[in-house]
Amino acid sequence: MTPGPSTRVAAASDQVSCELDGEAVILHLGEGVYFGLDPVGVHVWSLLEQERSVAELRDAVVAAYEVDAATAEADLIELVEALAARGLVELR
Amino acid sequence: MPSDPDVGPEGRLLLACARAPLHPAPPPPPAAGPLDPVRLLALAERNGLAALLHRFAGPHLPPDVSEPLAAAAARCARAGLAAAGRLRRLAEALGGRGIRMAAYKGPALAMRAYGDVGLRSYADLDLLVAPDDVPAAAAVLEAEGYLPLHRFPPAAEALFRRVDGDYPFRHPATGEVVELHARVSSLRFGADLATPALLGRARPVRLGGGAVPALADDDLFLALALHGSKHRWARLEWLAAAAALAVRAGLSPERMVERGAAVGGRRTVLLALLLFRDALELALPPRVERALAREPGLAPLAAEARGIWFAAAAPDEPTEANLRFNLRLRDGPAERARFALRWLLVPSPEDWAWVRLPAPLAPLYRLVRPLRLALRYGPGRGR
C-alpha cells in the first residue's frame, strides 16, 4: 500500500522503543531487529501513540519545525513506508 | 539537611544525575571540576547510573568519559528493550493460561519512574504471581525454555513458598534470568505484603505497542523500599528510581509511612524517605520530619548506604553486612529477636541443598540450618 495524505497510520503492537541521544531506538519484537529514528522521527513516533493520518502528522511537523508542507509530507511518506516495511506501523 | 559529603567530584556528579529525573526540566549538571574518568565510569556502572549519567550529563563530559559512557548507555537501552520484549511475551503467555501476574522492578519500574525502558539496567525480570499459581506459572516459564535454578524437596516447597517465595529461572541458551515471586519480599525481613491484594490492585504499564500488569504505584514503592533496605540500598539508582516513582505518581510520604507501618515496614519506609531527603534533596512534610527526628537510629543506616555508593570497591561480604543492617532496621528488641530467630531457624534452599533428608524428617531442617550457619559463619570458620 502506498501511503498518501489520507492514509491512517498506527504504531504496531509488536514493538517497544526508548530514547537514546535524542533519537528513538525501536525493537521489533517478532524480528528482533532494531530501527533508529532521528529527532524529527522521534516527534512523529510520539504522535503515533494514537492512530493519525499522514495529513495530521504533516500538519504537526509543519507546526513544530521550519519546513514547508510539501517537503514535510514527502518526508513523512518516506518515513511511514520505511516503518511499515519493518512492521513497526500499520497503514489503513 | 546534609548536602553531599566528601564524595569527590565524581560522586557529586552522580548524585546530581540521580536527582535529575525528579525535575520536569532538570538543571544542568554541576561544574564537577577535574574528574577521574576511571572512577566515574566504575561508580556509574556499579550504581546502575550509566544511562542516567549519559542522558543528563553526557554532552558536558570530556571525550574520555562521554565516549565509553555513550557505549554503556547504548548497551543499557538495547538490554532494556529486549527485557521489555521478554516481559511482554511472558505476560502474554501467563495471561493466556489464566494466570494473574504483576511485573515489578525491571522495565515496569523504568516506565513508571522514568518513562523510558532504556534508563535502567537490570539483570533479570521479576514476576509476581499468587502462591497457588506458582506451579502453573513455573510450567509456563519452562515451556518458554527457562529452567528452574532451585529444586526443592516436596516437604520444603510449601514452607519456602510461604516464607521466601522467589523462584529463579535461567534460559540455558541466552542466560536470561526470570524470577517468579510468590511474595514481593521474604517474610524473613518482617514485612508482610499480601500477594493476592497486590495482584488485585495491579494496573497496566505501557511497554511499546502493548501493556503488562504491574504493581500499583504505592505498592511498587513499598516493594522498592523493602528491596532497597534488604540490600542496604547498595545501588544509588535503586533510590533514584524509587524517588522518581514517588514524585511522578504524586505519592504522599505520610501515607507511605502509614502503609509501611500497616505491613510491619514503618522504619523501612522512613529510611527510604530519609535517603530521599539527604541524598536526593527531596523536601519532606513536617509530620514525616518529626517521625524521623524520633528515629535517631536511622541516620547511621542511611550513612552506611551512602558509604557503599562511593566506596573504592564493592563490599566483600554483603550477606553478613546486610543481615546486620536489617537487624538494626527492625523496630525494637522484640522485632529484632523475631528477625534473628527467623534467620536462625527457618530453612532456606541452601539448607535443603546442604543435606538431603527424607520427607518424614523434613522438620529436622530447622536444626540443620543453625548447624550449617554455625559451620559457615562461626568463629574461625572460612567462608
XYZ file of C-alpha atoms in Angstrom:
475
model
C 0.000 0.000 0.000
C 1.430 3.381 -0.999
C 0.616 5.921 1.718
C -0.981 9.270 0.882
C -2.282 12.203 2.952
C -5.440 10.373 3.946
C -3.678 7.135 4.912
C -4.109 6.408 8.588
C -1.004 5.273 10.475
C -0.821 3.434 13.803
C 2.170 2.077 15.685
C 2.228 -1.712 15.523
C 1.680 -3.652 18.715
C 4.748 -5.850 18.245
C 7.345 -3.225 19.195
C 8.963 -1.408 22.088
C 11.041 1.744 21.923
C 13.215 4.010 24.009
C 15.164 7.230 23.634
C 18.918 7.382 23.130
C 20.865 10.573 22.417
C 17.709 12.402 21.373
C 16.882 9.673 18.904
C 14.490 6.757 19.195
C 15.520 3.114 19.140
C 12.679 0.763 18.225
C 12.852 -3.001 18.619
C 10.535 -5.174 16.557
C 9.678 -7.952 18.976
C 8.959 -10.575 16.362
C 12.027 -9.987 14.213
C 14.411 -8.883 16.958
C 15.559 -6.064 14.683
C 16.408 -2.555 15.911
C 15.475 0.587 13.996
C 16.611 4.143 14.725
C 14.790 7.438 14.261
C 16.272 10.936 14.201
C 14.798 13.694 16.420
C 12.071 14.592 13.885
C 11.246 10.899 13.618
C 11.072 10.745 17.417
C 8.448 13.515 17.333
C 6.433 11.647 14.701
C 6.802 8.378 16.617
C 5.482 10.003 19.797
C 2.439 11.220 17.847
C 1.767 7.655 16.734
C 0.839 6.612 20.253
C -2.601 7.076 18.731
C -3.664 6.472 15.154
C -3.315 9.528 12.885
C -3.496 10.339 9.195
C -0.424 11.332 7.225
C -2.031 14.767 6.804
C -2.355 15.147 10.578
C 1.269 14.142 11.033
C 2.324 16.580 8.306
C 0.483 19.457 9.981
C 2.095 18.609 13.338
C 5.561 18.536 11.787
C 4.989 21.845 9.951
C 3.858 23.411 13.243
C 6.913 22.137 15.117
C 9.700 22.615 12.562
C 10.649 25.147 9.897
C 9.592 23.107 6.898
C 7.006 23.601 4.158
C 4.020 21.279 3.905
C 5.038 19.606 0.634
C 8.509 18.726 1.885
C 7.146 17.548 5.208
C 4.570 15.329 3.526
C 7.127 13.776 1.175
C 9.497 13.079 4.073
C 6.673 11.640 6.139
C 5.570 9.300 3.387
C 9.149 8.073 3.074
C 9.364 7.537 6.845
C 5.996 5.816 7.065
C 6.925 3.477 4.216
C 10.199 2.589 5.935
C 8.421 1.915 9.221
C 5.711 -0.131 7.505
C 8.318 -2.199 5.636
C 9.801 -3.158 9.018
C 6.408 -3.978 10.535
C 6.615 -1.102 13.010
C 3.464 0.687 11.855
C 0.202 -0.411 10.307
C -1.338 1.532 7.426
C -5.076 1.766 6.962
C 19.925 18.588 55.863
C 23.309 17.138 54.915
C 24.387 18.106 51.429
C 26.888 15.985 49.547
C 29.575 14.805 51.939
C 33.092 14.238 50.762
C 32.214 12.039 47.804
C 34.509 13.730 45.338
C 33.550 15.373 42.051
C 32.512 12.011 40.597
C 30.130 11.341 43.482
C 28.651 14.840 43.274
C 28.008 14.402 39.560
C 26.338 11.023 40.069
C 24.131 12.418 42.834
C 23.104 15.257 40.513
C 22.152 12.731 37.839
C 20.204 10.637 40.350
C 18.225 13.784 41.235
C 17.630 14.829 37.622
C 14.555 12.610 36.960
C 12.827 14.270 39.923
C 12.526 17.516 37.994
C 10.454 18.132 34.841
C 13.288 20.315 33.496
C 16.451 19.071 35.203
C 19.082 21.708 35.910
C 22.387 21.359 34.052
C 24.894 19.149 35.844
C 27.184 20.946 38.288
C 30.645 22.010 37.214
C 32.280 18.927 38.583
C 35.868 20.062 38.456
C 38.611 17.684 37.360
C 37.127 14.219 37.013
C 38.790 10.853 37.376
C 37.309 9.085 34.331
C 38.085 5.607 35.625
C 36.445 6.267 38.999
C 33.430 7.986 37.455
C 32.744 5.167 34.997
C 33.284 2.476 37.623
C 30.947 4.186 40.095
C 28.333 4.818 37.402
C 28.312 1.151 36.411
C 28.325 -0.139 39.978
C 25.449 2.173 40.932
C 23.411 1.390 37.797
C 23.627 5.029 36.744
C 25.470 4.893 33.415
C 22.345 5.594 31.346
C 21.144 8.435 33.587
C 24.633 9.940 33.658
C 24.792 9.778 29.870
C 21.298 11.273 29.484
C 21.771 14.199 31.843
C 25.474 14.965 31.726
C 26.915 13.189 28.676
C 27.315 16.257 26.442
C 29.094 18.140 29.236
C 31.739 15.479 29.838
C 35.172 15.137 28.242
C 35.507 12.552 25.447
C 37.464 10.091 27.606
C 34.307 9.793 29.711
C 31.495 10.566 27.291
C 32.509 8.017 24.669
C 32.601 4.901 26.882
C 29.548 6.250 28.671
C 27.650 6.514 25.381
C 28.548 2.901 24.630
C 27.320 1.829 28.079
C 24.073 3.778 27.619
C 23.521 2.147 24.228
C 24.027 -1.308 25.769
C 21.602 -0.380 28.530
C 18.997 0.827 26.007
C 19.216 -2.336 23.941
C 19.076 -4.542 27.016
C 16.091 -2.584 28.302
C 14.234 -3.002 25.026
C 14.990 -6.701 24.888
C 13.866 -7.147 28.511
C 10.659 -5.239 27.800
C 10.030 -7.542 24.860
C 10.586 -10.618 27.027
C 8.269 -9.220 29.667
C 5.540 -8.620 27.092
C 5.900 -12.176 25.788
C 5.881 -13.774 29.253
C 2.926 -11.678 30.437
C 1.015 -12.783 27.369
C 1.934 -16.440 27.937
C 0.903 -16.304 31.602
C -2.294 -14.416 30.795
C -3.065 -16.974 28.106
C -3.064 -19.645 30.796
C -5.335 -17.585 33.021
C -2.532 -16.787 35.494
C -2.704 -13.350 37.091
C 0.674 -11.673 37.343
C 2.194 -8.303 38.063
C 5.613 -7.111 36.977
C 7.744 -5.054 39.313
C 11.239 -3.583 39.129
C 12.807 -4.079 35.662
C 11.108 -2.467 32.659
C 7.858 -1.823 34.553
C 9.702 0.329 37.083
C 11.735 2.017 34.334
C 8.483 3.168 32.721
C 6.822 4.220 35.960
C 9.911 6.053 37.252
C 11.490 7.488 34.120
C 9.017 6.876 31.302
C 11.775 5.088 29.392
C 12.783 1.409 29.477
C 16.321 2.284 28.408
C 17.311 4.226 31.520
C 17.595 1.341 33.983
C 19.935 -1.625 33.878
C 18.554 -4.887 35.202
C 19.859 -8.398 35.287
C 16.504 -10.165 35.430
C 12.735 -9.853 35.217
C 10.588 -10.088 38.344
C 7.081 -11.508 38.046
C 4.686 -11.715 40.979
C 2.042 -14.450 40.912
C -0.353 -15.789 43.530
C 1.247 -18.518 45.666
C -1.259 -21.065 44.391
C -0.306 -20.206 40.807
C 3.415 -20.856 41.234
C 3.366 -24.389 39.763
C 1.349 -23.317 36.714
C 3.476 -20.200 36.189
C 6.643 -22.308 36.504
C 5.280 -24.621 33.825
C 4.739 -21.620 31.530
C 8.331 -20.463 32.072
C 9.646 -23.961 31.378
C 7.564 -24.086 28.188
C 9.264 -20.818 27.217
C 12.635 -22.517 27.617
C 13.598 -21.365 31.125
C 14.953 -23.866 33.636
C 14.488 -23.588 37.408
C 17.645 -22.895 39.406
C 16.185 -24.366 42.601
C 14.754 -27.835 43.058
C 13.035 -28.381 46.388
C 12.135 -31.466 48.346
C 8.317 -31.583 48.278
C 8.092 -31.157 52.031
C 10.196 -27.996 51.849
C 8.406 -26.357 48.962
C 5.305 -25.295 50.884
C 7.396 -23.606 53.587
C 9.612 -21.912 51.026
C 6.620 -20.593 49.091
C 5.079 -19.159 52.258
C 8.248 -17.559 53.647
C 10.539 -16.656 50.743
C 8.685 -17.488 47.556
C 11.266 -16.433 44.983
C 11.972 -18.893 42.188
C 14.788 -18.003 39.785
C 14.769 -19.441 36.262
C 17.508 -19.162 33.658
C 17.318 -19.632 29.908
C 20.186 -22.011 29.057
C 20.716 -20.580 25.576
C 20.636 -16.863 26.369
C 21.463 -16.759 30.088
C 18.395 -14.553 30.687
C 17.036 -14.825 34.224
C 13.402 -14.543 35.257
C 12.401 -14.579 38.912
C 8.970 -15.840 39.756
C 7.807 -14.444 43.092
C 5.007 -15.623 45.322
C 5.871 -12.677 47.604
C 7.475 -9.320 46.865
C 9.608 -9.650 49.987
C 10.660 -12.586 52.105
C 8.855 -12.874 55.443
C 12.317 -13.130 56.981
C 12.508 -9.339 56.635
C 9.399 -8.866 58.721
C 7.090 -7.056 56.312
C 4.085 -8.926 55.011
C 2.599 -7.608 51.759
C -0.253 -9.923 50.803
C 0.218 -11.072 47.226
C -3.488 -11.518 46.320
C -4.181 -7.915 47.360
C -1.191 -6.662 45.359
C -2.398 -8.541 42.291
C -5.898 -7.180 42.788
C -4.600 -3.600 42.745
C -2.193 -4.120 39.796
C -2.638 -1.834 36.826
C -1.200 -1.897 33.334
C 2.062 -0.264 32.388
C 2.525 0.565 28.731
C 5.507 -1.073 27.004
C 5.615 -0.002 23.363
C 2.615 -1.281 21.472
C 1.274 -3.307 24.398
C 0.859 -3.264 28.144
C 1.571 -5.606 31.024
C 0.063 -5.683 34.530
C 2.350 -4.129 37.118
C 2.139 -3.297 40.811
C 0.157 -0.155 41.619
C 2.412 2.830 42.293
C 2.087 2.825 46.082
C 2.541 -0.948 46.269
C 5.546 -0.680 43.985
C 7.037 1.977 46.243
C 6.650 -0.284 49.278
C 8.196 -3.188 47.377
C 11.143 -0.982 46.394
C 11.619 0.256 49.957
C 11.716 -3.343 51.187
C 14.079 -4.412 48.421
C 16.350 -1.418 48.950
C 16.730 -1.952 52.682
C 17.193 -5.695 52.201
C 20.330 -4.849 50.201
C 21.351 -1.761 52.223
C 20.299 0.460 49.285
C 23.623 -0.549 47.785
C 22.935 0.975 44.343
C 22.152 4.656 44.064
C 19.910 4.014 41.054
C 17.524 1.990 43.236
C 16.997 5.116 45.298
C 16.721 7.342 42.221
C 14.055 5.086 40.694
C 12.040 4.838 43.925
C 12.130 8.613 44.349
C 11.254 9.271 40.693
C 8.325 6.872 41.005
C 7.119 8.634 44.169
C 7.372 12.063 42.535
C 5.786 11.098 39.202
C 2.958 9.246 40.922
C 2.439 12.015 43.493
C 2.713 9.586 46.398
C 2.154 11.101 49.835
C 5.121 10.442 52.170
C 2.786 10.435 55.189
C 0.555 7.870 53.531
C 3.577 5.744 52.607
C 4.732 5.735 56.240
C 1.237 4.637 57.286
C 1.194 1.892 54.671
C 4.640 0.774 55.761
C 3.510 0.645 59.388
C 0.482 -1.449 58.420
C 2.675 -4.172 56.930
C 5.474 -4.078 59.504
C 7.801 -1.842 57.499
C 7.444 1.604 59.079
C 11.172 2.141 59.671
C 11.902 0.664 56.250
C 9.794 3.392 54.611
C 11.229 6.072 56.900
C 14.749 5.036 55.897
C 13.848 5.401 52.210
C 12.411 8.853 52.872
C 15.469 9.862 54.897
C 17.677 8.908 51.959
C 15.379 10.804 49.564
C 15.828 13.899 51.709
C 19.536 13.679 52.405
C 20.866 12.253 49.152
C 18.290 13.472 46.624
C 17.287 16.747 48.323
C 13.576 15.945 48.344
C 11.667 18.013 50.897
C 9.541 16.006 53.330
C 6.344 17.076 55.096
C 6.717 18.264 58.729
C 4.920 15.183 60.056
C 7.476 12.898 58.411
C 10.323 15.119 59.630
C 9.013 14.752 63.169
C 8.790 10.982 62.750
C 12.390 10.909 61.506
C 13.518 13.027 64.440
C 12.123 10.348 66.758
C 14.190 7.666 64.990
C 17.858 8.586 65.557
C 18.887 5.021 64.753
C 18.059 5.503 61.072
C 20.749 8.106 60.382
C 23.668 5.648 60.789
C 21.894 3.216 58.450
C 21.459 5.954 55.841
C 25.127 6.865 56.255
C 26.101 3.220 55.724
C 24.117 3.101 52.468
C 25.678 6.339 51.242
C 29.099 4.982 52.113
C 28.558 1.993 49.824
C 27.703 4.112 46.761
C 31.049 5.824 46.565
C 33.374 3.311 48.229
C 36.518 2.380 46.359
C 35.252 -1.175 45.876
C 32.023 -3.107 46.276
C 31.622 -4.579 49.790
C 33.199 -8.020 50.245
C 30.674 -9.820 52.440
C 27.304 -8.332 51.667
C 25.245 -11.158 53.207
C 26.531 -10.662 56.726
C 26.540 -6.885 56.414
C 23.004 -6.925 55.005
C 21.826 -9.058 57.913
C 23.365 -6.707 60.477
C 21.844 -3.734 58.653
C 18.382 -5.282 58.614
C 18.625 -6.344 62.236
C 19.294 -2.707 63.181
C 16.406 -1.589 60.982
C 13.869 -3.642 62.956
C 11.707 -1.670 65.335
C 12.645 -2.517 68.932
C 14.108 -5.530 70.757
C 11.098 -7.820 70.195
C 11.163 -7.269 66.418
C 14.921 -7.791 66.372
C 14.575 -11.048 68.272
C 11.889 -12.239 65.843
C 14.084 -11.292 62.879
C 17.079 -13.145 64.318
C 15.026 -16.248 65.138
C 13.560 -16.380 61.637
C 17.043 -16.256 60.160
C 18.330 -18.851 62.542
C 15.523 -21.374 62.290
C 13.627 -21.057 59.013
C 15.355 -23.288 56.425
C 16.319 -21.987 53.009
C 17.280 -23.642 49.682
C 20.922 -23.665 50.818
C 19.966 -25.870 53.768
C 17.975 -28.260 51.591
C 20.881 -28.493 49.184
C 23.404 -28.964 52.007
C 21.855 -32.203 53.211
C 19.012 -34.224 51.753
C 16.628 -35.612 54.350
C 13.768 -37.987 53.598
C 10.338 -36.306 53.632
C 9.299 -37.599 57.079
C 12.398 -35.968 58.579
C 11.831 -32.569 56.910
C 11.108 -30.819 60.261
C 14.736 -31.525 61.165
C 15.811 -28.878 58.668
C 15.115 -26.377 61.467
C 18.082 -27.972 63.246
C 20.153 -28.360 60.102
C 20.046 -24.635 59.419
C 21.661 -23.392 62.653
C 24.267 -26.116 62.302
C 25.072 -25.093 58.749
C 25.182 -21.397 59.682
C 27.464 -22.142 62.630
C 29.833 -24.100 60.414
C 29.849 -21.377 57.798
C 29.867 -18.212 59.890
C 31.056 -19.401 63.282
C 34.283 -18.090 64.808
C 37.357 -19.089 62.877
C 35.370 -20.617 60.040
C 36.183 -19.973 56.394
C 33.547 -18.528 54.150
